[in-house]
């Protein structure tokens, strides 16, 4: 029993000594940690001071660099201003030279008119002398030959005609040839001056547009599960989506610039939104169409402002905006119309004609092309009818309809509009005939497809190598769809000239939609 007590007392003493040792060790560790913390705080303060010095030095360097760039910009502006003043001075000198040349021309023409008046007076005096000679001869002939008065008069007239007719005709031809040559020179001078004063960049339309993607993963979302997204997109827009290995790029292809622009905007909205599914595609497609309508209106107003004429009817402005998405031989029809208006205005100014009338008729001359796919008839005649419907003057209507010589001109301004149109079209680089032929072939393919019954929509895609036809699913069964594809392909072979092979695809798709509220 006593041994057990000793053992317990010894164990208690051992435990107490162990606890005391642990407490002393903890105090030492805590003391060491405090010392380390203080050293770290000192080091952090030193580092902060170094960072403050570096930041201050960077601010001073940035300020110096900014001042240097400002000085360089001021020097560049001064140089540009000097260059502008020099060019303006040269233009003023050229205008002064041209003005002096015109004054000399006017003086020369005045002198020639005076000479013509003198010649006219001389011819009238000669005519009077001839009449006197006729009377004298008539009297003598009556006395000598005892002729009647009428016979004597006829003999005198014949002799006078033989004697003076050749001389008068020759003089008339000389005067006519001279003034014809002068008028040709003046016309060439007016046209050359107009061309020199007008400078325009020519941009030919292409059939594709590119849309940038944030990542290549977006291509899979655009295609959708089993291709449902891309099928919906192409069906709605009538444009073809080309998704290849090009990184972060999708190509929108369509021969119709309006369709291509709507499709491009729709795709850009979808990419920005990130939610890509058939319902969202339809929603953003409608939104893009509405935005394009507003854009068309703004483009029309801008064209009127660029030409500098009085505001026409709002419907005419809208039709002008639609010409932005119409091409003629690869040339933007709206830009072409503005160019024709500028040419016509310059030439009318040089000739002293009505500049407002010439510009107005020239800007509206291709108005019929905005609706030529909806209305039968020549675009010149249709454009004149549209202008008349919306309150344009008869002179403007006549100039529009005359520019392809389909009616007689009423005013000199109408002739200027036709000349300006030909001038714009023939200017080197303005048009590309190959693109126009391609677009005409594409349009012909779609028109052939739409001429068949039960065809709802038709789109030529893949640069005209494929024709996709959407039919009414309630009225066309599978067997009829196959027959329809065959019939359309036969019509294309008979009526269209094309390289390679054209694939005709008939699509019948029925949708059942319900809404739970």
mmCIF file of C-alpha atoms in Angstrom, residues 165-419:
data_model
loop_
_atom_site.group_PDB
_atom_site.id
_atom_site.type_symbol
_atom_site.label_atom_id
_atom_site.label_comp_id
_atom_site.label_asym_id
_atom_site.label_seq_id
_atom_site.Cartn_x
_atom_site.Cartn_y
_atom_site.Cartn_z
ATOM 1 C CA UNK A 165 -28.008 81.304 -153.570
ATOM 2 C CA UNK A 166 -24.638 79.525 -153.597
ATOM 3 C CA UNK A 167 -22.895 82.406 -151.841
ATOM 4 C CA UNK A 168 -25.567 82.659 -149.121
ATOM 5 C CA UNK A 169 -25.603 78.886 -148.577
ATOM 6 C CA UNK A 170 -21.829 78.787 -148.297
ATOM 7 C CA UNK A 171 -21.807 81.626 -145.770
ATOM 8 C CA UNK A 172 -24.579 79.946 -143.765
ATOM 9 C CA UNK A 173 -22.605 76.667 -143.675
ATOM 10 C CA UNK A 174 -19.465 78.466 -142.479
ATOM 11 C CA UNK A 175 -21.364 80.142 -139.636
ATOM 12 C CA UNK A 176 -23.145 76.893 -138.688
ATOM 13 C CA UNK A 177 -19.918 74.863 -138.675
ATOM 14 C CA UNK A 178 -18.150 77.494 -136.612
ATOM 15 C CA UNK A 179 -20.789 77.647 -133.887
ATOM 16 C CA UNK A 180 -21.195 73.864 -133.827
ATOM 17 C CA UNK A 181 -17.475 73.487 -133.183
ATOM 18 C CA UNK A 182 -17.586 76.189 -130.498
ATOM 19 C CA UNK A 183 -20.576 74.526 -128.804
ATOM 20 C CA UNK A 184 -18.765 71.150 -128.776
ATOM 21 C CA UNK A 185 -15.700 72.735 -127.216
ATOM 22 C CA UNK A 186 -17.841 74.455 -124.580
ATOM 23 C CA UNK A 187 -19.744 71.232 -123.812
ATOM 24 C CA UNK A 188 -16.463 69.330 -123.406
ATOM 25 C CA UNK A 189 -15.185 72.080 -121.124
ATOM 26 C CA UNK A 190 -18.344 71.946 -118.942
ATOM 27 C CA UNK A 191 -18.198 68.128 -118.606
ATOM 28 C CA UNK A 192 -14.451 68.133 -117.894
ATOM 29 C CA UNK A 193 -14.887 70.821 -115.229
ATOM 30 C CA UNK A 194 -17.672 68.836 -113.554
ATOM 31 C CA UNK A 195 -15.573 65.648 -113.502
ATOM 32 C CA UNK A 196 -12.551 67.493 -112.081
ATOM 33 C CA UNK A 197 -14.643 69.110 -109.343
ATOM 34 C CA UNK A 198 -16.280 65.838 -108.310
ATOM 35 C CA UNK A 199 -14.299 63.112 -106.576
ATOM 36 C CA UNK A 200 -15.922 59.982 -105.191
ATOM 37 C CA UNK A 201 -14.678 56.681 -103.824
ATOM 38 C CA UNK A 202 -16.262 53.721 -105.556
ATOM 39 C CA UNK A 203 -17.086 50.697 -103.447
ATOM 40 C CA UNK A 204 -18.360 47.623 -105.227
ATOM 41 C CA UNK A 205 -20.701 45.420 -103.263
ATOM 42 C CA UNK A 206 -19.608 41.903 -102.405
ATOM 43 C CA UNK A 207 -21.811 38.956 -101.593
ATOM 44 C CA UNK A 208 -20.377 38.032 -98.176
ATOM 45 C CA UNK A 209 -20.021 39.649 -94.747
ATOM 46 C CA UNK A 210 -17.962 38.413 -91.803
ATOM 47 C CA UNK A 211 -19.002 38.303 -88.157
ATOM 48 C CA UNK A 212 -16.368 38.012 -85.436
ATOM 49 C CA UNK A 213 -16.900 35.539 -82.585
ATOM 50 C CA UNK A 214 -15.475 35.809 -79.053
ATOM 51 C CA UNK A 215 -14.410 32.132 -79.092
ATOM 52 C CA UNK A 216 -14.575 29.158 -81.446
ATOM 53 C CA UNK A 217 -16.966 27.463 -78.993
ATOM 54 C CA UNK A 218 -19.645 29.870 -80.213
ATOM 55 C CA UNK A 219 -19.687 28.095 -83.612
ATOM 56 C CA UNK A 220 -21.169 24.990 -82.049
ATOM 57 C CA UNK A 221 -23.869 27.033 -80.311
ATOM 58 C CA UNK A 222 -24.729 28.759 -83.606
ATOM 59 C CA UNK A 223 -25.132 25.392 -85.332
ATOM 60 C CA UNK A 224 -27.235 24.048 -82.425
ATOM 61 C CA UNK A 225 -28.312 20.558 -81.582
ATOM 62 C CA UNK A 226 -28.640 18.556 -84.817
ATOM 63 C CA UNK A 227 -28.271 21.852 -86.730
ATOM 64 C CA UNK A 228 -31.634 23.297 -85.652
ATOM 65 C CA UNK A 229 -30.279 26.802 -84.934
ATOM 66 C CA UNK A 230 -28.481 27.232 -88.255
ATOM 67 C CA UNK A 231 -31.485 25.837 -90.162
ATOM 68 C CA UNK A 232 -33.823 28.298 -88.464
ATOM 69 C CA UNK A 233 -31.425 31.184 -89.122
ATOM 70 C CA UNK A 234 -31.001 30.394 -92.841
ATOM 71 C CA UNK A 235 -34.745 29.830 -93.322
ATOM 72 C CA UNK A 236 -35.673 33.168 -91.743
ATOM 73 C CA UNK A 237 -32.984 35.360 -93.274
ATOM 74 C CA UNK A 238 -32.552 33.748 -96.688
ATOM 75 C CA UNK A 239 -28.783 33.995 -96.199
ATOM 76 C CA UNK A 240 -26.256 31.185 -95.998
ATOM 77 C CA UNK A 241 -23.992 30.760 -92.956
ATOM 78 C CA UNK A 242 -20.515 29.499 -93.813
ATOM 79 C CA UNK A 243 -18.817 28.021 -90.730
ATOM 80 C CA UNK A 244 -15.356 26.662 -91.514
ATOM 81 C CA UNK A 245 -11.969 26.295 -89.815
ATOM 82 C CA UNK A 246 -11.225 30.010 -89.867
ATOM 83 C CA UNK A 247 -10.687 30.931 -86.184
ATOM 84 C CA UNK A 248 -13.369 33.099 -84.538
ATOM 85 C CA UNK A 249 -15.021 34.033 -87.873
ATOM 86 C CA UNK A 250 -18.412 33.185 -89.414
ATOM 87 C CA UNK A 251 -19.252 34.266 -92.981
ATOM 88 C CA UNK A 252 -22.758 35.405 -93.982
ATOM 89 C CA UNK A 253 -23.340 34.866 -97.717
ATOM 90 C CA UNK A 254 -26.208 36.252 -99.828
ATOM 91 C CA UNK A 255 -26.420 37.995 -103.187
ATOM 92 C CA UNK A 256 -29.123 40.317 -101.770
ATOM 93 C CA UNK A 257 -27.430 43.139 -99.752
ATOM 94 C CA UNK A 258 -30.569 43.831 -97.688
ATOM 95 C CA UNK A 259 -30.975 40.202 -96.658
ATOM 96 C CA UNK A 260 -27.256 39.964 -95.912
ATOM 97 C CA UNK A 261 -27.301 43.068 -93.697
ATOM 98 C CA UNK A 262 -30.338 41.845 -91.709
ATOM 99 C CA UNK A 263 -28.724 38.424 -91.286
ATOM 100 C CA UNK A 264 -25.423 39.968 -90.174
ATOM 101 C CA UNK A 265 -27.109 42.200 -87.577
ATOM 102 C CA UNK A 266 -29.193 39.287 -86.293
ATOM 103 C CA UNK A 267 -26.102 37.103 -85.877
ATOM 104 C CA UNK A 268 -24.164 39.896 -84.134
ATOM 105 C CA UNK A 269 -27.049 40.357 -81.681
ATOM 106 C CA UNK A 270 -27.202 36.609 -81.031
ATOM 107 C CA UNK A 271 -23.451 36.429 -80.373
ATOM 108 C CA UNK A 272 -23.608 39.412 -78.020
ATOM 109 C CA UNK A 273 -26.669 38.044 -76.211
ATOM 110 C CA UNK A 274 -25.311 34.505 -75.885
ATOM 111 C CA UNK A 275 -28.775 32.891 -75.891
ATOM 112 C CA UNK A 276 -29.026 31.089 -79.228
ATOM 113 C CA UNK A 277 -32.148 29.030 -79.894
ATOM 114 C CA UNK A 278 -34.900 29.148 -82.576
ATOM 115 C CA UNK A 279 -37.301 31.380 -80.620
ATOM 116 C CA UNK A 280 -34.548 33.895 -79.809
ATOM 117 C CA UNK A 281 -33.372 33.846 -83.436
ATOM 118 C CA UNK A 282 -36.886 34.753 -84.626
ATOM 119 C CA UNK A 283 -37.164 37.537 -82.024
ATOM 120 C CA UNK A 284 -33.832 39.161 -82.903
ATOM 121 C CA UNK A 285 -34.507 38.726 -86.630
ATOM 122 C CA UNK A 286 -37.672 40.829 -86.304
ATOM 123 C CA UNK A 287 -35.755 43.404 -84.244
ATOM 124 C CA UNK A 288 -33.026 43.604 -86.927
ATOM 125 C CA UNK A 289 -35.641 44.129 -89.660
ATOM 126 C CA UNK A 290 -37.153 47.051 -87.717
ATOM 127 C CA UNK A 291 -33.712 48.576 -87.161
ATOM 128 C CA UNK A 292 -32.943 48.293 -90.872
ATOM 129 C CA UNK A 293 -36.163 50.179 -91.676
ATOM 130 C CA UNK A 294 -35.036 53.036 -89.429
ATOM 131 C CA UNK A 295 -31.566 52.905 -90.963
ATOM 132 C CA UNK A 296 -33.084 53.129 -94.453
ATOM 133 C CA UNK A 297 -34.965 56.286 -93.465
ATOM 134 C CA UNK A 298 -31.821 57.894 -92.032
ATOM 135 C CA UNK A 299 -29.775 56.991 -95.120
ATOM 136 C CA UNK A 300 -32.413 58.599 -97.359
ATOM 137 C CA UNK A 301 -32.362 61.814 -95.319
ATOM 138 C CA UNK A 302 -28.556 61.880 -95.421
ATOM 139 C CA UNK A 303 -28.599 61.523 -99.227
ATOM 140 C CA UNK A 304 -30.969 64.512 -99.544
ATOM 141 C CA UNK A 305 -28.706 66.573 -97.269
ATOM 142 C CA UNK A 306 -25.561 65.589 -99.207
ATOM 143 C CA UNK A 307 -27.082 66.689 -102.500
ATOM 144 C CA UNK A 308 -28.476 69.877 -100.952
ATOM 145 C CA UNK A 309 -32.082 69.969 -102.168
ATOM 146 C CA UNK A 310 -35.401 70.731 -100.474
ATOM 147 C CA UNK A 311 -36.908 67.902 -98.438
ATOM 148 C CA UNK A 312 -39.112 65.613 -100.572
ATOM 149 C CA UNK A 313 -42.033 63.491 -99.360
ATOM 150 C CA UNK A 314 -41.174 60.998 -96.586
ATOM 151 C CA UNK A 315 -42.037 58.024 -98.835
ATOM 152 C CA UNK A 316 -39.518 59.221 -101.424
ATOM 153 C CA UNK A 317 -36.887 59.439 -98.662
ATOM 154 C CA UNK A 318 -37.642 55.832 -97.679
ATOM 155 C CA UNK A 319 -37.332 54.663 -101.296
ATOM 156 C CA UNK A 320 -33.992 56.471 -101.591
ATOM 157 C CA UNK A 321 -32.799 54.621 -98.482
ATOM 158 C CA UNK A 322 -33.809 51.285 -100.030
ATOM 159 C CA UNK A 323 -31.510 52.038 -102.964
ATOM 160 C CA UNK A 324 -28.591 51.656 -100.496
ATOM 161 C CA UNK A 325 -29.285 47.917 -100.692
ATOM 162 C CA UNK A 326 -29.672 47.797 -104.485
ATOM 163 C CA UNK A 327 -26.722 47.365 -106.836
ATOM 164 C CA UNK A 328 -26.300 48.003 -110.544
ATOM 165 C CA UNK A 329 -23.265 46.336 -112.139
ATOM 166 C CA UNK A 330 -21.729 46.131 -108.666
ATOM 167 C CA UNK A 331 -22.271 49.847 -108.013
ATOM 168 C CA UNK A 332 -24.295 51.039 -105.014
ATOM 169 C CA UNK A 333 -27.406 52.609 -106.659
ATOM 170 C CA UNK A 334 -27.823 55.258 -103.934
ATOM 171 C CA UNK A 335 -24.189 56.381 -104.243
ATOM 172 C CA UNK A 336 -24.621 56.331 -108.022
ATOM 173 C CA UNK A 337 -27.741 58.557 -107.713
ATOM 174 C CA UNK A 338 -25.899 61.027 -105.459
ATOM 175 C CA UNK A 339 -23.006 61.103 -107.916
ATOM 176 C CA UNK A 340 -25.380 61.764 -110.848
ATOM 177 C CA UNK A 341 -27.030 64.579 -108.860
ATOM 178 C CA UNK A 342 -23.652 66.197 -108.163
ATOM 179 C CA UNK A 343 -22.644 65.986 -111.842
ATOM 180 C CA UNK A 344 -25.992 67.398 -113.009
ATOM 181 C CA UNK A 345 -25.837 70.245 -110.485
ATOM 182 C CA UNK A 346 -22.313 71.239 -111.519
ATOM 183 C CA UNK A 347 -23.122 71.199 -115.240
ATOM 184 C CA UNK A 348 -26.376 73.114 -114.684
ATOM 185 C CA UNK A 349 -24.418 75.723 -112.731
ATOM 186 C CA UNK A 350 -21.851 76.081 -115.535
ATOM 187 C CA UNK A 351 -24.633 76.455 -118.135
ATOM 188 C CA UNK A 352 -26.755 78.843 -116.071
ATOM 189 C CA UNK A 353 -29.690 76.402 -115.757
ATOM 190 C CA UNK A 354 -31.901 75.478 -112.797
ATOM 191 C CA UNK A 355 -29.503 73.737 -110.388
ATOM 192 C CA UNK A 356 -32.231 72.665 -107.910
ATOM 193 C CA UNK A 357 -34.291 71.037 -110.683
ATOM 194 C CA UNK A 358 -31.261 69.241 -112.155
ATOM 195 C CA UNK A 359 -30.106 67.898 -108.766
ATOM 196 C CA UNK A 360 -33.611 66.854 -107.713
ATOM 197 C CA UNK A 361 -34.390 64.944 -110.902
ATOM 198 C CA UNK A 362 -30.933 63.345 -110.941
ATOM 199 C CA UNK A 363 -31.184 62.134 -107.329
ATOM 200 C CA UNK A 364 -34.608 60.575 -108.044
ATOM 201 C CA UNK A 365 -33.761 59.196 -111.522
ATOM 202 C CA UNK A 366 -33.368 55.563 -110.342
ATOM 203 C CA UNK A 367 -36.212 55.703 -107.800
ATOM 204 C CA UNK A 368 -38.042 52.976 -109.737
ATOM 205 C CA UNK A 369 -35.259 50.469 -108.953
ATOM 206 C CA UNK A 370 -36.393 50.465 -105.317
ATOM 207 C CA UNK A 371 -39.674 48.801 -106.378
ATOM 208 C CA UNK A 372 -38.849 47.237 -109.764
ATOM 209 C CA UNK A 373 -39.216 43.758 -108.242
ATOM 210 C CA UNK A 374 -42.755 44.674 -107.107
ATOM 211 C CA UNK A 375 -44.086 46.749 -110.042
ATOM 212 C CA UNK A 376 -44.206 45.886 -113.737
ATOM 213 C CA UNK A 377 -42.562 48.264 -116.206
ATOM 214 C CA UNK A 378 -39.371 50.182 -116.881
ATOM 215 C CA UNK A 379 -37.731 51.607 -113.770
ATOM 216 C CA UNK A 380 -37.534 55.050 -115.433
ATOM 217 C CA UNK A 381 -41.292 55.171 -116.109
ATOM 218 C CA UNK A 382 -42.143 53.684 -112.700
ATOM 219 C CA UNK A 383 -39.805 56.154 -110.964
ATOM 220 C CA UNK A 384 -41.516 59.078 -112.707
ATOM 221 C CA UNK A 385 -44.943 57.791 -111.640
ATOM 222 C CA UNK A 386 -43.765 57.522 -108.019
ATOM 223 C CA UNK A 387 -42.364 61.062 -108.075
ATOM 224 C CA UNK A 388 -45.646 62.374 -109.537
ATOM 225 C CA UNK A 389 -47.681 60.502 -106.905
ATOM 226 C CA UNK A 390 -45.768 62.220 -104.105
ATOM 227 C CA UNK A 391 -46.079 65.749 -105.422
ATOM 228 C CA UNK A 392 -42.975 66.317 -107.558
ATOM 229 C CA UNK A 393 -43.194 68.845 -110.402
ATOM 230 C CA UNK A 394 -43.873 67.792 -113.988
ATOM 231 C CA UNK A 395 -40.334 68.846 -115.034
ATOM 232 C CA UNK A 396 -38.824 66.471 -112.432
ATOM 233 C CA UNK A 397 -41.105 63.619 -113.524
ATOM 234 C CA UNK A 398 -40.198 64.175 -117.198
ATOM 235 C CA UNK A 399 -36.435 64.228 -116.457
ATOM 236 C CA UNK A 400 -36.716 60.937 -114.506
ATOM 237 C CA UNK A 401 -38.604 59.225 -117.330
ATOM 238 C CA UNK A 402 -36.350 60.659 -120.053
ATOM 239 C CA UNK A 403 -32.987 59.465 -118.676
ATOM 240 C CA UNK A 404 -33.254 56.261 -120.768
ATOM 241 C CA UNK A 405 -34.842 58.081 -123.761
ATOM 242 C CA UNK A 406 -38.285 56.561 -123.167
ATOM 243 C CA UNK A 407 -40.065 59.955 -123.447
ATOM 244 C CA UNK A 408 -39.193 63.299 -125.081
ATOM 245 C CA UNK A 409 -37.361 65.852 -122.895
ATOM 246 C CA UNK A 410 -39.264 68.957 -121.778
ATOM 247 C CA UNK A 411 -36.322 70.910 -120.353
ATOM 248 C CA UNK A 412 -32.542 71.177 -120.822
ATOM 249 C CA UNK A 413 -32.186 69.852 -117.254
ATOM 250 C CA UNK A 414 -33.708 66.531 -118.389
ATOM 251 C CA UNK A 415 -30.935 66.164 -120.967
ATOM 252 C CA UNK A 416 -28.358 66.958 -118.262
ATOM 253 C CA UNK A 417 -29.759 64.187 -116.043
ATOM 254 C CA UNK A 418 -29.393 61.632 -118.870
ATOM 255 C CA UNK A 419 -25.855 62.854 -119.621
#
